[in-house]
């Protein structure tokens, strides 16, 4: 009986581990924008001024 119980708990732990891994992968895939997570392209406004170009 103890043998059947331990293999059952190992199976449950394996199923939970697989579900957690799949959720992590899905989170990173959606966050990365593979399935349309970012429909608007990111725009960066860069305002660089060199010394002496202060507007004289």
Tab-separated table of C-alpha atoms in Angstrom:
chain	number	residue	atom	x	y	z
A	1	UNK	CA	0.000	0.000	0.000
A	2	UNK	CA	2.790	2.443	0.843
A	3	UNK	CA	4.282	1.889	-2.593
A	4	UNK	CA	1.091	2.924	-4.374
A	5	UNK	CA	0.675	6.006	-2.216
A	6	UNK	CA	4.188	7.292	-2.827
A	7	UNK	CA	3.983	6.868	-6.593
A	8	UNK	CA	0.645	8.700	-6.573
A	9	UNK	CA	2.116	11.663	-4.730
A	10	UNK	CA	5.078	11.723	-7.131
A	11	UNK	CA	2.623	11.877	-10.028
A	12	UNK	CA	0.750	14.777	-8.440
A	13	UNK	CA	3.977	16.686	-7.829
A	14	UNK	CA	5.040	16.084	-11.440
A	15	UNK	CA	1.700	17.347	-12.769
A	16	UNK	CA	1.898	20.487	-10.600
A	17	UNK	CA	5.481	21.132	-11.741
A	18	UNK	CA	4.480	20.782	-15.407
A	19	UNK	CA	1.553	23.186	-14.931
A	20	UNK	CA	3.788	25.765	-13.243
A	21	UNK	CA	6.376	25.511	-16.031
A	22	UNK	CA	3.678	25.909	-18.690
A	23	UNK	CA	2.261	28.958	-16.915
A	24	UNK	CA	5.707	30.569	-16.734
A	25	UNK	CA	6.352	29.903	-20.421
A	26	UNK	CA	2.930	31.292	-21.357
A	27	UNK	CA	3.560	34.419	-19.260
A	28	UNK	CA	6.880	35.153	-20.954
A	29	UNK	CA	5.479	34.439	-24.425
A	30	UNK	CA	2.532	36.787	-23.905
A	31	UNK	CA	4.728	39.442	-22.286
A	32	UNK	CA	7.177	39.187	-25.181
A	33	UNK	CA	4.414	39.984	-27.648
A	34	UNK	CA	4.456	36.780	-29.676
A	35	UNK	CA	0.646	36.546	-29.591
A	36	UNK	CA	-0.089	40.240	-30.051
A	37	UNK	CA	0.633	41.341	-26.514
A	38	UNK	CA	1.972	44.648	-27.816
A	39	UNK	CA	-0.137	45.966	-30.654
A	40	UNK	CA	1.327	49.486	-30.403
A	41	UNK	CA	5.026	49.727	-31.217
A	42	UNK	CA	7.158	51.198	-28.469
A	43	UNK	CA	8.413	54.690	-29.184
A	44	UNK	CA	11.330	56.259	-27.377
A	45	UNK	CA	11.676	60.040	-27.372
A	46	UNK	CA	15.366	60.838	-27.272
A	47	UNK	CA	16.320	64.474	-26.796
A	48	UNK	CA	20.102	64.752	-26.931
A	49	UNK	CA	21.854	68.127	-26.847
A	50	UNK	CA	25.561	68.664	-27.198
A	51	UNK	CA	27.398	71.252	-25.150
A	52	UNK	CA	27.185	74.650	-26.830
A	53	UNK	CA	23.934	73.951	-28.693
A	54	UNK	CA	21.901	75.723	-26.030
A	55	UNK	CA	20.239	78.062	-28.536
A	56	UNK	CA	22.246	81.258	-28.823
